[in-house]
Coordinates of C-alpha atoms and ligand atoms in Angstrom, one line a residue:
X80 CA 68.4 87.1 121.1
X81 CA 65.7 89.2 122.6
X82 CA 64.4 88.3 126.0
X83 CA 61.7 85.6 125.5
X84 CA 60.4 85.8 129.1
X85 CA 60.4 89.5 130.0
X86 CA 58.7 90.3 126.7
X87 CA 56.1 92.9 127.8
X88 CA 56.8 95.8 125.4
X89 CA 55.1 98.2 127.8
X90 CA 57.6 97.4 130.4
X91 CA 60.9 96.6 128.6
X92 CA 62.9 95.2 131.5
X93 CA 66.4 94.7 130.1
X94 CA 69.0 95.6 132.7
X95 CA 70.3 93.4 135.4
X96 CA 73.0 93.9 138.1
X97 CA 74.5 90.8 139.8
X98 CA 76.6 91.3 142.9
X99 CA 79.1 88.7 143.9
X100 CA 81.6 88.6 146.8
X101 CA 84.1 85.8 146.5
X102 CA 84.1 84.3 150.0
X103 CA 86.6 81.5 149.0
X104 CA 87.4 79.1 146.3
X105 CA 85.4 79.2 143.0
X106 CA 81.8 78.4 143.8
X107 CA 80.5 81.9 144.4
X108 CA 81.9 83.3 141.2
X109 CA 81.3 80.1 139.4
X110 CA 77.5 80.3 140.0
X111 CA 77.3 84.1 139.3
X112 CA 79.3 83.8 136.1
X113 CA 77.0 81.1 134.7
X114 CA 73.9 83.0 135.6
X115 CA 75.2 86.3 134.2
X116 CA 76.1 84.7 130.9
X117 CA 72.8 82.9 130.6
X118 CA 70.7 86.0 131.3
X119 CA 72.7 87.9 128.7
X120 CA 73.2 85.3 126.0
X121 CA 69.9 83.3 126.2
X122 CA 67.5 85.9 127.6
X123 CA 69.0 89.1 126.0
X124 CA 69.3 91.1 129.3
X125 CA 71.9 93.8 129.6
X126 CA 73.9 92.3 132.5
X127 CA 76.6 93.8 134.7
X128 CA 78.4 91.4 137.0
X129 CA 80.0 93.2 140.0
X130 CA 82.8 91.1 141.5
X131 CA 85.0 92.1 144.4
X132 CA 87.8 89.6 143.6
X133 CA 88.8 89.6 139.9
X134 CA 91.9 87.6 140.5
X135 CA 89.9 84.6 141.7
X136 CA 87.5 85.1 138.8
X137 CA 90.5 84.9 136.4
X138 CA 91.0 81.2 137.2
X139 CA 87.6 80.5 135.6
X140 CA 88.1 82.8 132.7
X141 CA 91.8 83.3 131.8
X142 CA 91.0 86.0 129.3
X143 CA 89.7 88.2 132.0
X144 CA 91.9 91.2 132.9
X145 CA 92.1 91.3 136.7
X146 CA 93.1 95.0 136.6
X147 CA 90.3 96.3 134.5
X148 CA 87.6 98.3 136.2
X149 CA 85.1 97.3 133.5
X150 CA 85.3 94.9 130.6
X151 CA 83.0 92.9 128.3
X152 CA 83.2 89.1 128.5
X153 CA 80.9 86.7 126.7
X154 CA 78.2 89.3 126.5
X155 CA 78.4 90.4 130.1
X156 CA 79.9 93.6 131.4
X157 CA 82.2 92.5 134.2
X158 CA 82.8 95.3 136.7
X159 CA 85.2 95.4 139.6
X160 CA 83.1 96.0 142.8
X161 CA 84.9 98.9 144.5
X162 CA 84.0 102.2 146.0
X163 CA 82.8 103.6 142.7
X164 CA 80.1 100.9 142.5
X165 CA 77.9 102.8 145.0
X166 CA 77.5 105.7 142.5
X167 CA 76.2 103.6 139.6
X168 CA 72.5 103.7 138.5
X169 CA 70.6 100.6 139.7
X170 CA 69.3 98.2 137.1
X171 CA 65.7 96.8 136.8
X172 CA 66.6 93.5 138.3
X173 CA 69.2 93.4 141.1
X174 CA 70.5 90.0 142.2
X175 CA 72.8 89.8 145.2
X176 CA 74.4 86.4 145.4
X177 CA 74.4 84.7 148.8
X178 CA 73.3 87.7 150.8
X179 CA 76.4 89.7 149.8
X180 CA 74.8 93.1 150.5
X181 CA 75.1 95.6 147.6
X182 CA 76.6 99.0 148.6
X183 CA 74.5 101.1 150.9
X184 CA 74.4 104.1 148.5
X185 CA 73.3 101.8 145.6
X186 CA 70.5 100.5 147.8
X187 CA 69.4 104.1 148.5
X188 CA 69.4 104.7 144.7
X189 CA 67.2 101.7 144.3
X190 CA 64.8 103.1 146.8
X191 CA 64.8 106.5 145.0
X192 CA 63.8 105.0 141.6
X193 CA 60.3 105.7 140.4
X194 CA 59.7 102.0 139.6
X195 CA 61.6 99.9 142.2
X196 CA 63.9 97.2 140.9
X197 CA 63.1 93.5 141.5
X198 CA 65.6 92.8 144.2
X199 CA 66.6 89.2 144.6
X200 CA 68.8 87.4 147.2
X201 CA 70.0 84.3 145.4
X202 CA 70.5 81.8 148.2
X203 CA 72.8 78.7 148.7
X204 CA 71.6 75.4 147.4
X205 CA 70.0 72.9 149.8
X206 CA 67.7 69.9 149.5
X207 CA 66.2 70.5 152.9
X208 CA 62.4 70.4 153.2
X209 CA 62.1 74.0 154.6
X210 CA 63.5 75.5 151.3
X211 CA 60.2 75.1 149.5
X212 CA 58.5 77.2 152.2
X213 CA 61.1 79.9 152.2
X214 CA 61.5 80.2 148.4
X215 CA 60.2 83.5 147.1
X216 CA 59.4 85.0 150.5
X217 CA 59.6 88.8 150.7
X218 CA 61.9 90.6 153.1
X219 CA 60.9 94.2 153.5
X220 CA 63.8 96.7 154.0
X221 CA 63.7 97.9 157.7
X222 CA 63.8 101.6 156.7
X223 CA 63.5 102.1 152.9
X224 CA 60.5 101.5 150.6
X225 CA 62.1 98.3 149.1
X226 CA 61.4 94.6 149.3
X227 CA 64.0 92.0 148.7
X228 CA 62.9 88.4 147.8
X229 CA 64.6 85.2 148.7
X230 CA 65.3 82.9 145.7
X231 CA 66.3 79.4 146.7
X232 CA 67.8 77.0 144.2
X233 CA 66.6 73.5 144.8
X234 CA 65.7 70.0 143.6
X235 CA 61.9 70.3 143.4
X236 CA 59.3 72.1 141.3
X237 CA 58.5 74.4 144.3
X238 CA 62.0 75.9 144.5
X239 CA 64.0 78.0 142.1
X240 CA 65.5 75.0 140.4
X241 CA 69.1 74.7 139.2
X242 CA 71.2 76.6 136.7
X243 CA 71.1 74.8 133.4
X244 CA 72.1 76.5 130.2
X245 CA 70.1 75.8 127.0
X246 CA 71.4 72.7 125.2
X247 CA 73.6 71.5 128.1
X248 CA 72.0 68.2 128.5
X249 CA 72.1 67.5 124.7
X250 CA 75.7 68.5 124.5
X251 CA 76.6 66.2 127.4
X252 CA 74.7 63.3 125.8
X253 CA 76.3 63.8 122.4
X254 CA 79.7 63.9 123.9
X255 CA 79.0 60.7 125.8
X256 CA 78.0 58.9 122.7
X257 CA 81.0 60.0 120.7
X258 CA 84.1 57.9 121.5
X259 CA 86.3 59.8 119.1
X260 CA 85.4 63.1 120.8
X261 CA 86.2 61.7 124.2
X262 CA 89.6 60.4 123.0
X263 CA 90.4 63.8 121.5
X264 CA 89.3 65.4 124.8
X265 CA 91.6 63.3 127.0
X266 CA 94.5 64.0 124.6
X267 CA 93.8 67.7 124.7
X268 CA 93.5 68.1 128.4
X269 CA 96.0 65.5 129.7
X270 CA 97.8 64.0 126.6
X271 CA 96.5 60.6 127.7
X272 CA 94.1 57.9 126.6
X273 CA 92.5 56.2 129.6
X274 CA 92.7 52.4 129.5
X275 CA 89.5 51.2 127.9
X276 CA 88.7 48.7 130.7
X277 CA 89.3 51.1 133.6
X278 CA 86.7 52.7 135.7
X279 CA 87.2 56.4 135.0
X280 CA 86.9 58.7 138.0
X281 CA 87.4 62.4 138.4
X282 CA 88.5 63.8 141.8
X283 CA 87.8 67.4 143.0
X284 CA 87.5 67.9 146.7
X285 CA 88.7 69.8 149.7
X286 CA 91.4 68.5 152.0
X287 CA 90.1 65.2 153.1
X288 CA 91.6 62.6 155.4
X289 CA 89.6 59.9 153.6
X290 CA 91.7 60.3 150.5
X291 CA 94.7 58.0 151.3
X292 CA 92.4 55.1 152.3
X293 CA 90.3 55.4 149.1
X294 CA 93.4 55.5 147.0
X295 CA 94.7 52.4 148.7
X296 CA 91.5 50.6 148.0
X297 CA 91.7 51.7 144.3
X298 CA 95.4 50.6 144.1
X299 CA 94.7 47.2 145.7
X300 CA 91.2 46.6 144.3
X301 CA 89.8 44.2 141.8
X302 CA 89.2 46.7 139.0
X303 CA 91.5 49.0 137.2
X304 CA 90.9 52.6 138.1
X305 CA 91.8 55.7 136.1
X306 CA 91.6 58.8 138.2
X307 CA 91.7 62.2 136.7
X308 CA 92.9 64.5 139.5
X309 CA 91.7 68.1 139.1
X310 CA 93.6 71.1 140.5
X311 CA 92.4 71.8 144.1
X312 CA 92.9 71.6 147.8
X313 CA 93.1 67.7 147.6
X314 CA 96.4 67.8 145.7
X315 CA 98.8 67.9 148.7
X316 CA 97.2 64.6 150.1
X317 CA 97.5 63.0 146.7
X318 CA 101.2 63.8 146.5
X319 CA 101.8 62.7 150.1
X320 CA 100.0 59.4 149.4
X321 CA 102.2 58.8 146.3
X322 CA 105.3 59.4 148.4
X323 CA 104.1 57.1 151.2
X324 CA 103.4 54.3 148.7
X325 CA 107.0 54.3 147.7
X326 CA 108.1 51.1 146.0
X327 CA 104.6 49.6 146.3
X328 CA 103.6 52.0 143.5
X329 CA 100.0 52.7 142.5
X330 CA 98.9 49.1 141.7
X331 CA 95.7 49.0 139.7
X332 CA 95.3 52.8 139.9
X333 CA 96.6 55.1 137.3
X334 CA 96.6 58.9 137.9
X335 CA 96.4 61.8 135.5
X336 CA 97.0 65.3 137.0
X337 CA 95.0 67.9 135.1
X338 CA 95.5 71.7 134.9
X339 CA 92.6 73.9 136.0
X340 CA 90.1 73.4 133.2
X341 CA 87.7 75.9 131.7
X342 CA 84.1 75.5 133.0
X343 CA 83.1 74.0 129.6
X344 CA 85.9 71.4 129.7
X345 CA 85.1 70.6 133.3
X346 CA 81.6 69.7 132.2
X347 CA 83.1 67.4 129.6
X348 CA 85.3 65.8 132.1
X349 CA 82.3 65.0 134.3
X350 CA 80.6 63.4 131.3
X351 CA 83.7 61.4 130.3
X352 CA 84.0 59.7 133.7
X353 CA 82.1 56.8 135.2
X354 CA 82.1 58.4 138.7
X355 CA 82.8 62.0 139.8
X356 CA 84.0 63.2 143.2
X357 CA 82.8 66.8 143.4
X358 CA 82.5 69.5 146.1
X359 CA 80.9 72.8 147.1
X360 CA 77.9 73.7 145.0
X361 CA 78.5 74.3 141.4
X362 CA 80.6 71.2 140.6
X363 CA 78.0 69.2 142.6
X364 CA 75.2 70.5 140.3
X365 CA 77.2 70.0 137.1
X366 CA 77.9 66.3 138.0
X367 CA 74.1 65.9 138.1
X368 CA 73.7 67.4 134.7
X369 CA 76.5 65.1 133.5
X370 CA 74.1 62.2 134.5
X371 CA 76.9 60.3 136.1
X372 CA 77.2 58.8 139.6
X373 CA 78.8 61.2 142.1
X374 CA 80.3 61.5 145.5
X375 CA 79.9 64.9 147.2
X376 CA 82.4 66.6 149.4
X377 CA 80.1 69.1 150.9
X378 CA 81.4 72.5 152.1
X379 CA 82.0 72.4 155.9
X380 CA 79.7 74.6 158.0
X381 CA 79.5 75.7 161.7
X382 CA 78.4 72.9 164.1
X383 CA 78.8 70.4 161.2
X384 CA 75.5 71.6 159.8
X385 CA 76.6 70.3 156.4
X386 CA 75.7 66.8 157.7
X387 CA 72.0 67.8 157.8
X388 CA 72.2 69.1 154.3
X389 CA 74.0 66.0 153.1
X390 CA 71.4 63.8 154.7
X391 CA 68.6 65.8 153.1
X392 CA 70.0 65.4 149.6
X393 CA 70.8 61.7 150.1
X394 CA 67.2 61.1 151.2
X395 CA 65.9 62.5 148.0
X396 CA 68.6 61.1 145.7
X397 CA 68.5 57.5 147.0
X398 CA 64.7 57.3 147.4
X399 CA 64.2 55.1 144.3
X400 CA 67.4 53.0 144.6
X401 CA 67.5 49.4 145.7
X402 CA 68.5 49.0 149.4
X403 CA 72.0 47.6 148.4
X404 CA 72.8 50.5 146.1
X405 CA 71.3 53.1 148.5
X406 CA 73.4 51.9 151.4
X407 CA 76.5 51.6 149.3
X408 CA 76.2 55.2 148.2
X409 CA 75.2 56.5 151.6
X410 CA 78.1 54.7 153.4
X411 CA 80.7 56.1 151.0
X412 CA 79.3 59.6 151.0
X413 CA 79.2 59.8 154.8
X414 CA 82.7 58.4 155.1
X415 CA 83.9 60.8 152.5
X416 CA 82.3 63.8 154.3
X417 CA 83.6 62.7 157.7
X418 CA 87.1 62.0 156.5
X419 CA 86.6 58.4 157.5
X420 CA 87.3 55.0 156.0
X421 CA 85.9 55.5 152.5
X422 CA 88.1 52.8 151.1
X423 CA 86.2 50.2 153.2
X424 CA 83.0 51.1 151.3
X425 CA 84.5 51.1 147.8
X426 CA 83.8 47.5 146.9
X427 CA 80.1 47.9 147.6
X428 CA 80.0 51.1 145.6
X429 CA 81.8 49.5 142.7
X430 CA 79.3 46.7 142.7
X431 CA 76.4 49.2 142.7
X432 CA 77.9 51.3 139.9
X433 CA 75.8 50.0 137.0
X434 CA 72.6 50.7 138.9
X435 CA 73.9 54.1 140.0
X436 CA 74.7 55.0 136.4
X437 CA 71.1 54.2 135.3
X438 CA 69.9 56.2 138.3
X439 CA 72.0 59.2 137.5
X440 CA 70.2 59.5 134.1
X441 CA 66.8 59.1 135.7
X442 CA 67.7 61.8 138.2
X443 CA 68.9 64.2 135.6
X444 CA 65.8 63.7 133.5
X445 CA 63.6 64.4 136.5
X446 CA 65.5 67.6 137.3
X447 CA 65.3 68.8 133.6
X448 CA 61.5 68.4 133.8
X449 CA 61.4 71.0 136.6
X450 CA 62.7 74.0 134.5
X451 CA 65.9 75.9 135.0
X452 CA 66.8 78.6 137.5
X453 CA 67.4 81.5 135.1
X454 CA 64.0 81.1 133.4
X455 CA 62.2 80.7 136.8
X456 CA 64.0 83.7 138.1
X457 CA 63.0 85.9 135.2
X458 CA 59.3 84.8 135.4
X459 CA 59.4 85.6 139.1
X460 CA 60.9 89.1 138.5
X461 CA 58.5 89.8 135.7
X462 CA 55.6 89.0 138.0
X463 CA 57.0 91.3 140.7
X464 CA 57.6 94.2 138.3
X465 CA 54.2 93.8 136.7
X466 CA 52.4 93.8 140.0
X467 CA 54.3 97.0 141.0
X468 CA 53.3 98.6 137.7
X469 CA 49.6 98.1 138.3
Ligands
TRH717 O1 85.2 76.0 144.7 P1 84.1 75.5 145.6 O2 84.5 74.9 146.8 O3 83.2 76.7 145.8 C1 82.3 77.0 146.9 C2 82.9 78.2 147.6 O4 83.8 77.7 148.5 C3 81.8 78.9 148.4 O5 82.3 79.8 149.2 C4 80.9 77.9 149.1 O6 79.9 78.6 149.6 C5 80.4 76.9 148.1 O7 81.5 76.2 147.5 C6 79.4 75.9 148.7 O8 83.3 74.4 144.7 P2 82.2 74.6 143.6 O9 81.0 75.3 144.0 O10 82.1 73.3 143.0 O11 82.9 75.5 142.5 C7 84.0 75.1 141.7 C8 83.9 75.8 140.4 O12 85.1 75.6 139.6 C9 82.8 75.3 139.5 O13 82.2 76.4 138.7 C10 83.5 74.4 138.5 C11 84.8 75.1 138.4 N1 86.0 74.3 137.9 C12 86.5 74.6 136.7 O14 86.0 75.4 135.9 N2 87.6 73.9 136.3 C13 88.2 72.9 137.0 O15 89.2 72.3 136.6 C14 87.6 72.6 138.3 C15 88.2 71.5 139.2 C16 86.5 73.3 138.7

């Protein structure tokens, strides 16, 4: 498909370089990979994705060859970010993810181009109020004739929005309404059919000392719980809990241990569950597109700054909930973040679940109405490039 946004024939902007450094886990590459595919497949840009750690990337895309310097995948040229990267010709749009700094020589080549590229720093996601004021701000290079712009994802119309592929919401909705497709899905990923009456939960988090208490609450609670345990840093605690329970067993809780899923299957998992425990950035966003209630294990930051970010999101997310549902959700999220007694707050959250389910759909619809990040980014870049061409 040709690019519907950057469609000025006098200025055929078609090439985009995305730079990604994998700091840890899968979030950095998860976000970049989604964006790269969307820009290539939906908007027709010629996209190169420069990644410093192809081995981590391979977890998300098993068909990727971690030893190849360059390969085509899903319409994107995936390139290993190494010393040769500096010698490549810069694209029209240059996106550095999370302030990862493209190579110095590449930046010089950008400065030497007749028409300067639109240079974007794609920032981390936050619901804090200052994001609207900082979104799209310019940052002139200290020495070179180049200007980089901050692009902040976010939850309001005055931010860059969230990554959402075309048709995602419809796919999720169709899947949720199709019981046979869900049964086939569970069989395919775990060879299991969850008990019909159980509350279905997915679990993806970091190490968290709140895990055993929550599992105890599930095992000894009033409702049957089916927990789909993803592959991740929470697994050791899950196994330790199982061992510690010994002859008491798992009570009303049944567990299914999943392999690492493709991103597409992980989306379906989120849609198939009644409640999703998610973490980091990308799974947190995907749970919102799944229109299901969620609990967020936010990535820890220096001086516990993540608590400010958590509070900012909760303020927005709970604004229209009843006081009972709002405090149930907040109590469990805070306990989960702090590694505290999340199990104590489970009964209240369970009671609030029907309201939280309706709210998750309302929240998703509101986010959809704000436009998606790739489209907003391209409009922003087009405006930048047109202004420079005047
Ligand atoms: O993996 P994360 O913790 O990632 C990040 C990074 O740590 C990053 O450095 C940090 O800055 C950021 O969090 C805040 O969590 P995240 O962002 O949810 O990314 C996980 C990705 O893995 C996401 O794209 C979903 C995907 N995934 C699968 O594809 N299959 C699976 O089975 C699971 C559990 C996840």
